[in-house]
Coordinates of C-alpha atoms in Angstrom, one line a residue:
M1 CA -39.7 16.4 -20.8
L2 CA -38.3 16.2 -24.4
K3 CA -37.7 20.0 -24.4
S4 CA -35.8 19.7 -21.1
I5 CA -33.6 16.9 -22.5
L6 CA -33.0 18.8 -25.7
A7 CA -31.9 21.8 -23.4
I8 CA -29.4 20.0 -21.6
T9 CA -27.9 18.3 -24.6
L10 CA -27.4 21.4 -26.5
S11 CA -25.9 23.1 -23.5
S12 CA -23.5 20.0 -23.3
S13 CA -22.6 20.6 -27.0
L14 CA -20.8 23.8 -25.9
F15 CA -18.2 21.7 -24.5
I16 CA -16.9 20.3 -27.8
C17 CA -13.5 18.6 -27.5
I18 CA -10.7 20.9 -28.7
S19 CA -7.2 20.3 -29.5
T20 CA -4.4 21.4 -27.3
A21 CA -3.3 24.1 -30.0
A22 CA -7.0 25.3 -30.0
Y23 CA -6.9 25.6 -26.1
A24 CA -3.7 27.5 -26.2
A25 CA -5.1 30.0 -28.7
V26 CA -8.5 30.8 -27.2
S27 CA -9.2 29.4 -23.7
P28 CA -13.0 28.1 -23.3
I29 CA -12.4 28.3 -19.4
P30 CA -14.2 31.8 -19.1
I31 CA -17.1 30.2 -20.9
L32 CA -17.2 27.5 -18.6
I33 CA -16.9 29.5 -15.5
N34 CA -19.8 31.6 -16.8
Q35 CA -22.1 28.5 -17.3
C36 CA -21.0 27.2 -13.8
L37 CA -22.1 30.5 -12.2
Q38 CA -25.2 30.7 -14.1
L39 CA -26.2 27.0 -13.3
T40 CA -29.5 26.8 -11.5
P41 CA -29.3 24.9 -8.2
P42 CA -31.1 21.6 -8.8
L43 CA -33.7 22.0 -6.0
A44 CA -34.7 25.4 -7.4
Q45 CA -35.8 24.0 -10.8
R46 CA -39.4 24.0 -11.3
D47 CA -39.8 20.5 -12.8
F48 CA -38.0 19.2 -9.8
H49 CA -40.7 20.4 -7.3
Q50 CA -43.7 19.2 -9.4
H51 CA -43.5 16.0 -7.4
D52 CA -41.6 16.8 -4.2
T53 CA -44.6 16.7 -1.9
N54 CA -46.3 13.7 -3.3
D55 CA -45.4 10.6 -1.3
D56 CA -47.1 8.4 -3.9
A57 CA -45.4 10.0 -6.9
D58 CA -44.1 7.4 -9.3
A59 CA -40.4 6.6 -8.6
L60 CA -39.6 6.3 -12.3
L61 CA -40.9 9.8 -13.1
Q62 CA -39.1 11.3 -10.0
S63 CA -35.8 9.6 -10.9
Y64 CA -36.0 11.2 -14.6
T65 CA -36.8 14.5 -12.9
L66 CA -33.6 14.3 -10.7
E67 CA -31.5 13.1 -13.6
K68 CA -32.6 16.2 -15.6
A69 CA -31.9 18.5 -12.6
L70 CA -28.5 17.1 -12.0
L71 CA -27.1 16.4 -15.5
G72 CA -26.0 20.0 -16.2
L73 CA -24.1 20.0 -12.8
F74 CA -22.5 16.7 -13.6
N75 CA -21.4 17.7 -17.1
I76 CA -19.8 20.9 -15.8
K77 CA -18.1 19.0 -13.1
D78 CA -16.5 16.6 -15.5
R79 CA -15.4 19.4 -17.8
L80 CA -13.7 21.2 -14.9
Q81 CA -12.0 18.0 -13.9
Y82 CA -10.7 18.0 -17.7
Y83 CA -9.5 21.5 -17.7
R84 CA -7.8 21.2 -14.4
S85 CA -5.4 18.7 -15.9
F86 CA -4.0 21.6 -18.1
N87 CA -1.3 24.0 -17.0
V88 CA -3.6 27.1 -16.7
S89 CA -3.0 30.5 -15.5
P90 CA -3.2 31.2 -11.7
S91 CA -6.4 33.1 -12.1
H92 CA -8.1 30.5 -14.2
R93 CA -7.0 27.9 -11.7
E94 CA -8.5 29.9 -8.8
N95 CA -11.9 30.3 -11.0
L96 CA -12.0 26.5 -11.6
L97 CA -11.5 25.8 -7.9
Q98 CA -14.3 28.4 -7.0
C99 CA -16.5 26.8 -9.6
Q100 CA -15.8 23.1 -8.1
L101 CA -16.5 24.3 -4.7
R102 CA -19.9 26.0 -6.0
L103 CA -20.9 22.6 -7.6
S104 CA -19.9 20.8 -4.4
D105 CA -22.3 23.0 -2.4
M106 CA -25.1 22.3 -4.9
M107 CA -24.6 18.7 -4.8
S108 CA -24.4 18.7 -0.9
E109 CA -27.6 20.9 -0.7
T110 CA -29.6 18.3 -2.9
L111 CA -28.3 15.2 -1.1
N112 CA -29.3 16.8 2.2
S113 CA -32.7 17.5 1.0
V114 CA -35.8 15.6 2.3
I115 CA -36.8 15.1 -1.2
V116 CA -33.8 13.2 -2.4
Q117 CA -33.6 11.2 0.6
K118 CA -37.2 10.3 0.5
L119 CA -36.7 9.5 -3.4
A120 CA -33.6 7.3 -2.4
F121 CA -35.8 5.3 -0.1
S122 CA -38.5 4.8 -2.7
L123 CA -36.0 3.8 -5.3
K124 CA -34.6 1.1 -3.1
E125 CA -38.1 -0.3 -2.5
S126 CA -38.8 -0.3 -6.3
K127 CA -39.2 -3.5 -8.2
E128 CA -37.2 -2.1 -11.2
A129 CA -33.6 -3.2 -11.2
E130 CA -32.3 -0.2 -12.6
L131 CA -33.9 2.0 -10.0
Q132 CA -32.4 -0.1 -7.2
Q133 CA -29.0 0.3 -8.8
L134 CA -29.5 4.0 -8.9
S135 CA -30.6 4.0 -5.0
I136 CA -27.3 2.3 -4.1
R137 CA -25.3 5.2 -5.8
I138 CA -27.5 7.9 -4.3
N139 CA -27.3 6.4 -0.8
T140 CA -23.6 6.0 -1.1
L141 CA -23.3 9.8 -1.9
I142 CA -25.6 10.5 0.9
K143 CA -23.3 8.5 3.5
D144 CA -20.3 10.1 2.2
R145 CA -21.4 13.8 2.3
T146 CA -19.8 16.2 4.6
S147 CA -20.3 19.9 5.3
Q148 CA -18.6 22.4 3.2
K149 CA -16.7 23.6 6.2
V150 CA -15.4 20.1 6.8
K151 CA -14.5 19.7 3.0
S152 CA -12.6 22.9 3.1
Q153 CA -10.6 21.7 6.1
L154 CA -9.8 18.4 4.4
Y155 CA -8.9 20.1 1.0
T156 CA -6.6 22.6 2.7
A157 CA -4.8 19.7 4.7
Q158 CA -4.6 17.6 1.6
A159 CA -3.2 20.5 -0.4
N160 CA -0.5 21.0 2.4
V161 CA 0.6 17.4 2.3
K162 CA 0.9 17.5 -1.5
Q163 CA 2.9 20.6 -1.5
G164 CA 5.2 19.1 1.3
L165 CA 5.7 15.9 -0.8
R166 CA 6.4 17.8 -4.2
S167 CA 8.2 20.8 -3.0
Q168 CA 10.7 19.1 -0.9
N169 CA 13.9 18.4 -2.8
L170 CA 16.3 15.8 -1.5
T171 CA 19.0 17.7 0.3
L172 CA 21.1 15.6 2.7
N173 CA 24.1 16.7 4.8
F174 CA 26.7 14.0 5.6
D175 CA 29.2 14.1 8.3
S176 CA 31.6 12.1 6.3
A177 CA 32.5 11.3 2.8
D178 CA 31.3 7.6 3.0
C179 CA 28.0 8.2 1.1
V180 CA 29.0 11.1 -1.1
L181 CA 29.7 10.4 -4.8
P182 CA 33.1 11.5 -5.8
N183 CA 31.8 14.3 -8.2
N184 CA 29.8 15.6 -5.4
K185 CA 32.8 16.7 -3.2
N186 CA 33.6 20.2 -2.8
Q187 CA 37.1 20.2 -4.3
E188 CA 38.0 23.8 -3.1
N189 CA 37.7 23.3 0.8
G190 CA 38.1 19.6 0.8
K191 CA 34.8 19.3 2.8
D192 CA 31.8 17.3 1.8
A193 CA 29.0 19.1 -0.2
N194 CA 25.2 18.6 0.4
F195 CA 23.8 16.0 -1.8
H196 CA 21.5 17.4 -4.3
L197 CA 21.2 14.7 -6.8
S198 CA 17.7 13.2 -7.7
I199 CA 17.0 10.1 -5.6
A200 CA 16.7 7.8 -8.8
S201 CA 20.0 9.0 -10.1
Y202 CA 21.8 8.6 -6.8
L203 CA 20.6 5.1 -6.1
I204 CA 21.7 3.9 -9.6
R205 CA 25.1 5.5 -9.2
Q206 CA 25.8 4.6 -5.6
N207 CA 27.5 1.1 -5.4
D208 CA 27.1 0.9 -1.5
V209 CA 24.1 -0.7 -0.5
H210 CA 24.2 0.7 3.1
C211 CA 24.5 4.3 1.6
Q212 CA 21.5 3.5 -0.7
Q213 CA 19.5 2.4 2.2
L214 CA 20.3 5.5 4.2
V215 CA 19.4 8.0 1.3
W216 CA 16.2 6.1 0.2
Q217 CA 14.8 6.1 3.8
A218 CA 15.7 9.7 4.5
Y219 CA 13.9 10.4 1.3
Q220 CA 10.7 8.7 2.2
G221 CA 10.8 10.8 5.6
R222 CA 11.6 14.0 3.7
A223 CA 8.3 15.7 4.4
K224 CA 7.5 14.3 7.8
D225 CA 8.2 17.4 9.9
K226 CA 6.3 19.7 7.5
N227 CA 3.4 17.3 6.9
S228 CA 2.8 15.7 10.2
Q229 CA 0.3 18.3 11.5
A230 CA -1.7 18.3 8.2
L231 CA -1.7 14.6 8.0
M232 CA -2.9 14.2 11.6
R233 CA -5.6 16.9 11.0
I234 CA -7.0 14.7 8.2
A235 CA -6.9 11.7 10.4
N236 CA -8.8 13.4 13.3
I237 CA -11.3 14.9 11.0
K238 CA -12.2 11.6 9.5
Q239 CA -12.2 9.8 12.8
E240 CA -14.8 12.4 14.0
I241 CA -17.0 11.8 10.9
A242 CA -16.7 8.0 11.3
A243 CA -17.6 8.5 15.0
Q244 CA -20.7 10.4 14.2
A245 CA -21.8 7.7 11.9
G246 CA -21.5 5.2 14.6
F247 CA -18.2 3.4 13.6
A248 CA -15.1 2.7 15.8
D249 CA -12.7 4.3 13.3
H250 CA -12.4 5.6 9.9
S251 CA -11.2 2.3 8.4
D252 CA -14.4 0.6 9.5
F253 CA -16.5 3.4 8.2
A254 CA -14.8 3.7 4.8
L255 CA -14.9 -0.1 4.2
S256 CA -18.5 -0.6 5.6
N257 CA -20.0 -0.1 1.9
Q258 CA -17.3 -2.0 -0.1
F259 CA -17.1 -5.5 -1.5
L260 CA -14.3 -6.2 1.0
S261 CA -16.4 -4.7 3.8
S262 CA -14.0 -4.8 6.6
A263 CA -10.5 -4.2 7.5
Q264 CA -10.0 -8.0 8.3
L265 CA -11.1 -8.8 4.9
V266 CA -8.8 -6.3 3.3
A267 CA -5.9 -7.7 5.4
L268 CA -6.8 -11.2 4.4
F269 CA -6.4 -10.1 0.7
L270 CA -3.3 -8.1 1.2
N271 CA -1.6 -11.0 3.1
A272 CA -2.5 -13.3 0.2
E273 CA -0.9 -10.8 -2.2
T274 CA 2.4 -10.4 -0.2
K275 CA 5.0 -12.2 -2.2
A276 CA 8.6 -11.9 -1.4
I277 CA 10.6 -10.3 -4.4
N278 CA 13.7 -10.0 -2.1
T279 CA 14.7 -6.6 -3.9
S280 CA 14.7 -3.7 -1.6
P281 CA 13.4 -0.1 -2.9
W282 CA 16.8 1.3 -2.6
E283 CA 18.2 -1.6 -4.9
I284 CA 15.5 -1.7 -7.4
G285 CA 17.1 1.0 -9.7
R286 CA 20.3 -0.8 -10.3
E287 CA 18.6 -4.1 -10.7
L288 CA 16.3 -2.6 -13.4
A289 CA 19.1 -0.9 -15.1
A290 CA 21.0 -4.2 -15.4
A291 CA 17.9 -6.1 -16.5
V292 CA 17.0 -6.8 -20.3
K293 CA 13.9 -5.2 -21.9
S294 CA 11.0 -7.3 -23.2
P295 CA 11.4 -7.2 -26.9
V296 CA 8.5 -5.2 -28.7
K297 CA 8.0 -4.3 -32.3
Q298 CA 8.0 -0.4 -32.8
T299 CA 4.9 0.8 -34.5
T300 CA 2.9 4.2 -34.7
S301 CA 0.0 4.7 -32.4
S302 CA -2.5 4.8 -35.3
A303 CA -1.5 1.3 -36.6
F304 CA -1.6 -0.1 -33.0
I305 CA -5.1 1.5 -32.5
Q306 CA -6.2 -0.4 -35.6
L307 CA -5.0 -3.6 -33.9
L308 CA -7.0 -2.8 -30.8
Y309 CA -10.0 -1.9 -33.0
S310 CA -9.8 -5.3 -34.5
R311 CA -9.6 -7.1 -31.2
A312 CA -12.7 -5.0 -29.9
N313 CA -14.6 -6.0 -33.1
E314 CA -14.9 -9.5 -31.5
L315 CA -16.9 -8.0 -28.6
G316 CA -19.3 -6.1 -31.0
F317 CA -17.7 -2.7 -31.4
T318 CA -17.3 -0.9 -34.6
F319 CA -15.5 2.3 -35.4
E320 CA -16.3 5.1 -37.8
I321 CA -13.4 7.3 -38.6
V322 CA -15.1 10.7 -39.0
T323 CA -11.7 12.5 -39.2
E324 CA -8.2 11.8 -38.1
H325 CA -8.8 13.1 -34.7
I326 CA -12.5 12.1 -34.2
H327 CA -13.5 8.3 -34.2
R328 CA -17.2 7.5 -33.5
V329 CA -17.9 4.4 -31.5
W330 CA -20.8 1.8 -32.0
H331 CA -21.8 -1.4 -30.4
N332 CA -23.9 -3.8 -32.1
G333 CA -25.5 -0.8 -34.0
R334 CA -26.0 1.4 -31.1
L335 CA -24.1 4.7 -31.0
L336 CA -22.1 5.0 -27.9
G337 CA -20.2 8.3 -28.5
D338 CA -17.0 10.0 -29.9
M339 CA -13.4 9.4 -29.0
Y340 CA -11.1 12.5 -29.8
F341 CA -7.4 11.9 -30.4
N342 CA -4.6 14.3 -29.5
V343 CA -0.8 13.8 -29.6
G344 CA 0.6 14.1 -26.1
E345 CA 3.7 13.1 -24.2
R346 CA 1.6 11.1 -21.8
T347 CA -0.9 8.4 -23.0
R348 CA -4.3 8.5 -21.3
A349 CA -8.0 8.7 -21.5
Q350 CA -9.9 11.8 -20.1
R351 CA -13.7 11.9 -19.7
L352 CA -15.3 14.7 -21.4
R353 CA -19.1 13.6 -21.3
V354 CA -20.7 10.7 -19.9
P355 CA -23.2 8.7 -22.1
V356 CA -26.7 8.8 -20.5
Q357 CA -29.4 6.8 -22.4
G358 CA -32.2 9.2 -23.7
F359 CA -30.1 12.3 -22.8
Q360 CA -26.7 12.4 -24.3
F361 CA -24.0 10.3 -25.9
G362 CA -20.6 9.9 -24.6
Q363 CA -17.3 11.8 -25.3
V364 CA -13.7 10.8 -24.3
Q365 CA -10.4 12.3 -25.3
L366 CA -7.2 10.1 -25.8
N367 CA -3.8 11.6 -25.6
T368 CA -1.4 9.3 -27.5
K369 CA 2.3 9.2 -28.4
P370 CA 2.8 9.2 -32.2
L371 CA 5.5 6.5 -32.0
L372 CA 5.4 3.3 -29.7
T373 CA 8.8 2.0 -29.0
T374 CA 8.5 0.3 -25.6
Y375 CA 6.5 -2.3 -23.8
W376 CA 5.0 0.6 -21.7
D377 CA 4.1 2.7 -24.7
K378 CA 1.9 -0.1 -25.9
H379 CA 0.7 -1.1 -22.4
D380 CA -0.3 2.5 -21.7
L381 CA -2.3 2.8 -25.0
V382 CA -4.2 -0.6 -24.3
S383 CA -5.1 0.7 -20.8
A384 CA -6.3 4.1 -22.2
M385 CA -8.3 2.5 -24.9
A386 CA -9.9 0.0 -22.4
N387 CA -10.7 3.0 -20.1
A388 CA -12.3 5.0 -23.1
L389 CA -14.4 2.1 -24.3
S390 CA -15.5 1.2 -20.8
Q391 CA -16.7 4.8 -20.3
L392 CA -18.7 4.9 -23.4
S393 CA -20.3 1.5 -22.9
G394 CA -22.8 2.6 -20.1
T395 CA -26.4 2.0 -21.2
S396 CA -28.1 3.2 -17.9
H397 CA -30.5 6.3 -18.0
Y398 CA -28.7 7.5 -15.1
Y399 CA -25.2 9.3 -14.9
L400 CA -24.5 7.9 -11.4
V401 CA -25.0 4.2 -12.6
N402 CA -22.7 4.8 -15.5
T403 CA -20.0 6.5 -13.5
L404 CA -20.1 4.9 -10.1
G405 CA -20.0 1.0 -9.2
E406 CA -21.9 -0.6 -6.7
T407 CA -18.8 -0.2 -4.5
N408 CA -15.8 1.8 -5.1
D409 CA -13.6 -1.4 -4.9
T410 CA -15.5 -2.9 -8.0
A411 CA -16.2 0.3 -10.0
Q412 CA -13.3 -0.4 -12.5
L413 CA -13.6 -4.2 -12.6
G414 CA -15.0 -4.0 -16.3
S415 CA -12.3 -1.7 -17.6
H416 CA -9.5 -4.0 -16.1
W417 CA -11.2 -7.1 -17.7
L418 CA -11.3 -5.2 -21.1
E419 CA -7.7 -4.4 -20.7
Y420 CA -6.8 -8.1 -20.3
F421 CA -9.0 -8.9 -23.2
L422 CA -7.5 -6.1 -25.7
S423 CA -4.0 -6.9 -24.7
E424 CA -4.1 -10.8 -25.8
G425 CA -2.5 -11.1 -29.1
V426 CA -1.9 -7.4 -29.5
L427 CA 0.5 -6.5 -26.7
E428 CA 3.8 -8.6 -26.6
P429 CA 4.0 -10.3 -23.4
K430 CA 6.5 -9.5 -20.6
Q431 CA 9.4 -11.9 -20.5
P432 CA 10.3 -13.6 -17.3
E433 CA 12.8 -11.7 -15.1
S434 CA 12.7 -8.8 -17.7
R435 CA 12.9 -5.2 -16.7
E436 CA 9.0 -4.9 -17.2
D437 CA 8.5 -8.0 -15.3
K438 CA 10.6 -6.8 -12.4
I439 CA 8.8 -3.3 -12.3
V440 CA 5.3 -5.0 -12.0
K441 CA 6.3 -7.3 -9.2
Y442 CA 7.9 -4.4 -7.4
S443 CA 5.3 -1.9 -7.8
T444 CA 2.6 -4.5 -6.8
Q445 CA 4.6 -5.3 -3.5
L446 CA 4.9 -1.5 -2.9
K447 CA 1.2 -1.0 -3.4
V448 CA 0.5 -3.9 -0.9
F449 CA 2.8 -2.6 1.7
R450 CA 1.3 1.0 1.3
A451 CA -2.2 -0.5 1.5
K452 CA -1.3 -2.0 4.9
V453 CA 0.1 1.3 6.0
A454 CA -2.9 3.2 5.1
L455 CA -5.4 0.5 6.4
D456 CA -3.7 0.7 10.0
F457 CA -3.2 4.3 10.0
Y458 CA -6.9 5.1 10.3
R459 CA -7.6 2.4 12.9
N460 CA -7.7 2.7 16.5
R461 CA -4.5 2.0 18.3
E462 CA -5.9 -1.0 20.1
S463 CA -7.3 -2.6 16.9
K464 CA -4.4 -2.3 14.3
L465 CA -4.0 -5.4 12.4
Y466 CA -0.3 -5.0 11.7
K467 CA 1.6 -4.9 14.9
N468 CA 4.9 -4.3 13.1
L469 CA 4.8 -2.9 9.7
T470 CA 8.7 -3.3 9.5
V471 CA 8.0 -7.1 9.5
E472 CA 5.4 -6.6 6.8
F473 CA 8.0 -4.5 4.7
T474 CA 10.6 -7.2 5.1
K475 CA 8.1 -9.9 3.9
S476 CA 7.9 -8.2 0.6
F477 CA 11.3 -6.8 0.0
G478 CA 13.6 -9.0 2.1
Q479 CA 15.2 -6.2 4.1
P480 CA 13.8 -4.0 6.8
W481 CA 12.8 -0.4 6.8
D482 CA 13.3 0.4 10.6
E483 CA 11.6 3.7 10.5
P484 CA 7.8 2.9 11.0
E485 CA 7.1 6.5 12.0
N486 CA 8.0 7.6 8.6
H487 CA 5.7 5.1 6.6
P488 CA 2.5 7.3 6.5
Y489 CA 4.5 10.3 5.3
S490 CA 5.9 8.6 2.1
F491 CA 2.8 8.7 -0.3
L492 CA 0.0 11.1 -1.0
A493 CA -2.7 8.6 -1.6
I494 CA -3.0 8.0 2.2
T495 CA -4.8 11.5 2.5
D496 CA -7.6 10.7 0.1
L497 CA -7.9 7.0 -0.6
G498 CA -6.6 6.0 2.8
P499 CA -8.0 2.6 3.8
L500 CA -9.3 2.2 0.2
Y501 CA -5.8 2.2 -1.2
Y502 CA -6.1 -1.6 -1.8
Q503 CA -8.8 -1.3 -4.5
D504 CA -6.6 -0.9 -7.5
I505 CA -4.7 -4.2 -6.7
W506 CA -8.0 -5.9 -5.7
Q507 CA -9.9 -5.0 -9.0
E508 CA -7.0 -5.9 -11.0
E509 CA -6.7 -9.2 -9.5
L510 CA -10.4 -10.0 -9.6
A511 CA -10.6 -8.9 -13.1
L512 CA -7.9 -11.3 -14.0
L513 CA -9.5 -14.1 -12.3
I514 CA -12.7 -13.5 -14.2
Y515 CA -10.5 -13.2 -17.5
Q516 CA -8.9 -16.5 -16.6
S517 CA -12.3 -18.2 -15.7
T518 CA -14.0 -17.1 -19.0
R519 CA -11.2 -17.1 -21.5
G520 CA -12.0 -20.4 -22.8
C521 CA -15.7 -19.4 -23.4
P522 CA -16.7 -19.0 -27.2
D523 CA -19.0 -16.1 -26.6
Q524 CA -16.7 -13.4 -25.2
Q525 CA -19.2 -10.7 -26.1
S526 CA -21.7 -12.2 -23.5
V527 CA -18.8 -11.6 -20.8
F528 CA -18.3 -8.0 -22.0
E529 CA -22.0 -7.2 -22.0
L530 CA -22.6 -8.7 -18.5
L531 CA -19.5 -6.9 -17.1
L532 CA -19.8 -3.5 -18.8
I533 CA -23.1 -2.9 -20.5
N534 CA -25.3 -4.8 -17.9
E535 CA -28.6 -3.9 -19.7
D536 CA -30.7 -5.9 -17.3
S537 CA -29.2 -3.8 -14.3
L538 CA -28.1 -7.2 -12.6
S539 CA -26.5 -6.6 -9.1
L540 CA -22.7 -7.2 -8.8
E541 CA -23.3 -10.5 -7.0
Q542 CA -25.5 -11.8 -9.8
R543 CA -23.0 -11.0 -12.4
L544 CA -20.1 -12.5 -10.6
T545 CA -22.1 -15.6 -9.7
T546 CA -22.9 -16.0 -13.4
L547 CA -19.3 -15.5 -14.7
L548 CA -17.5 -17.6 -11.9
N549 CA -20.4 -20.2 -11.5
Q550 CA -19.3 -20.6 -7.9
S551 CA -19.7 -19.0 -4.5
I552 CA -18.5 -15.4 -4.8
D553 CA -18.3 -14.4 -1.0
P554 CA -15.1 -12.3 -0.4
I555 CA -13.2 -15.1 1.5
S556 CA -14.0 -17.6 -1.3
L557 CA -12.8 -15.1 -4.0
I558 CA -9.6 -14.3 -2.2
K559 CA -8.7 -17.9 -1.9
R560 CA -9.5 -18.5 -5.6
I561 CA -7.4 -15.5 -6.6
Q562 CA -4.5 -16.8 -4.5
D563 CA -4.9 -20.3 -6.1
A564 CA -5.1 -19.0 -9.6
S565 CA -2.0 -16.9 -9.0
N566 CA 0.0 -20.2 -8.2
V567 CA -1.0 -21.7 -11.5
E568 CA 2.0 -22.0 -13.8
D569 CA -0.2 -21.3 -16.9
K570 CA -2.4 -18.5 -15.8
F571 CA -4.7 -18.8 -18.7
S572 CA -5.3 -22.6 -18.3
L573 CA -8.6 -22.4 -16.5
S574 CA -11.7 -23.7 -18.3
C575 CA -14.8 -21.7 -19.1
T576 CA -17.1 -21.4 -16.2
L577 CA -19.7 -19.2 -17.9

C-alpha cells in the first residue's frame, strides 16, 4: 500500500503551483491533458479488485483501496478546474473540456458499479465514525449521478443560457425622447438613437425613476427569448430525473438530502430573511453613489496578511514563510500544506490539491491585490484566507470527507465561521448606512428573492409556495416588478444551483449564529477544531448540539437566527459551548 501511496503523491507533485508569468511562458496544460488521457480507470486497477468479490472484506481496507483508486482522478479534476479559470487558447479549452468529460465518465462508471454500492452499504453499517461520514458522501454522489448523455444535454443547455446572458448587450429602442439621456440623441436627424450605455451607467445618470425602472426591467428580460427554450429543457430534464427517483418535482428531489430538507423549510427561512430595504434595484446605483464609504486604513496585502496570521495564531495556526510566494501552514505542530501567493486583479483562493491524511498535503493558491485601499479589498482577502485555511484543515483519510459536507447547504459552514473570526479586530466594521452597509443589505435581499424564484421554478404548478412573486419582490424592495415571467431569466445560477440557491445565505446566517453563540467562550480553538477539523468525525447534528447547547432542528435554528438578527448588539450572546 505504501508504494501506491508514494506513487500517487509523486504524481501529484507534478502539479506544482506556478506563477502567472510562468504559465504564460510554458503552458503545463498539455502535460495535464496527457496525464488525464493516461489515467487508469479506477475499476481497472488491480488493487481495487483484490476485495471486490468478498462480501466479508474489511470495510476499512476497502475504503483505503477506493481512496487510492480515486485520488489521482480527484487531483487531476481539481487541477482542471484551476486551469479553466485562465484565459487559455480555444484548443486548450477544448482539451480541458474533453478531459473533464472523461473524468466524469470514469466517476460515473465507478459510482454505478456494484462494488462501490456494496461498499457504501458496508461503510454505512460500520461502527467507525469516519467510515460512516464517507458513506454519506458516496451515497450523495450515487444519488446525484446521471448518465453521460443527460449530463451533456444539461451542460449544453446551461452553456446556451450563459451565452445568452453574457452576449446580449443592452440595446433598447425608444419611441420618444422621454427616457433617452441628452447626449444619446442623434443630433443630425433629430431622431432618438438606440440606447447603448451600460445598465449601471445609465441608472446612475438617469434622474427619472420611471425611466430607471423601465430600463432595469427590460435588462432583466434581455435574454428571455433566446434562453427560454434552453432553460425549459433544463427544467424538463431535472423533473424527469426527480420523477425517476420517486419525487414529485426537482425541488423536492434536490432538497431531500439537505439540512433544510424540504421546500417548506427553505421558504420558512427565506421568509424570515425577507426584510424591507425600500430601495429598488433600479434606484440602488444612485443611492450607493450618494452614500459615504466606511473609513478604512490603506495597507499592503502582505501587512494585512500578517494581521490575519496573528489572529489565526489564536486558533493554533502557525505559518512558515518559505519564500515571499510560498507560505507553509501548520496547526498545533501538524503540517497542513502550502499556500502560494500571486498578485492578481481579483482576490480569491483556488484549490490546487486537497489534504488527505496518509496520502498528501494540501495546496492552495491565493491571488491578492498588492495594495488594499477599500473595505471590500480587505473583506475579500479575509474571505480568501478563511477559504484557504478551511481547505487545508481537513484531517480525514478521505478526499470526499475533506471536500464535501454532510449536506451541500452546510459544506461551507466552517469557512464562514472562520471568516467571522478572522475579521474581528482586523477588518474595520461597516458604518451604519454607509455604502458598504447598503450593498450588503441590498445584495442579501436580491439573493433572498432569487432563491424564492428558483425554489418555485422547479416545483409543480399546483404546489408552488409563492403565488405572487411580484408581492415577494415588493416585500424586499418596496416597489413591484410586474413582469414575473422574466424573473427566472435574470440570473444564471437558476440553471445549476436551482432550488439550492438559498444555501449561501443560509450558511452565512447559521455560521453567524454559531459565532455569536460561542464568541464569549475562552477556548476558541475548540470551536475551530469542532467545526473544521472534526478529528472524531462527529456528525453535523452532534457538532451543532455541542456548539449551540440547544435543540438544533431546522425550525428551531431558523427561529434562533431570526431572533439573533433582531438583537441590537449582535455579539452580545453569552457562550453556549
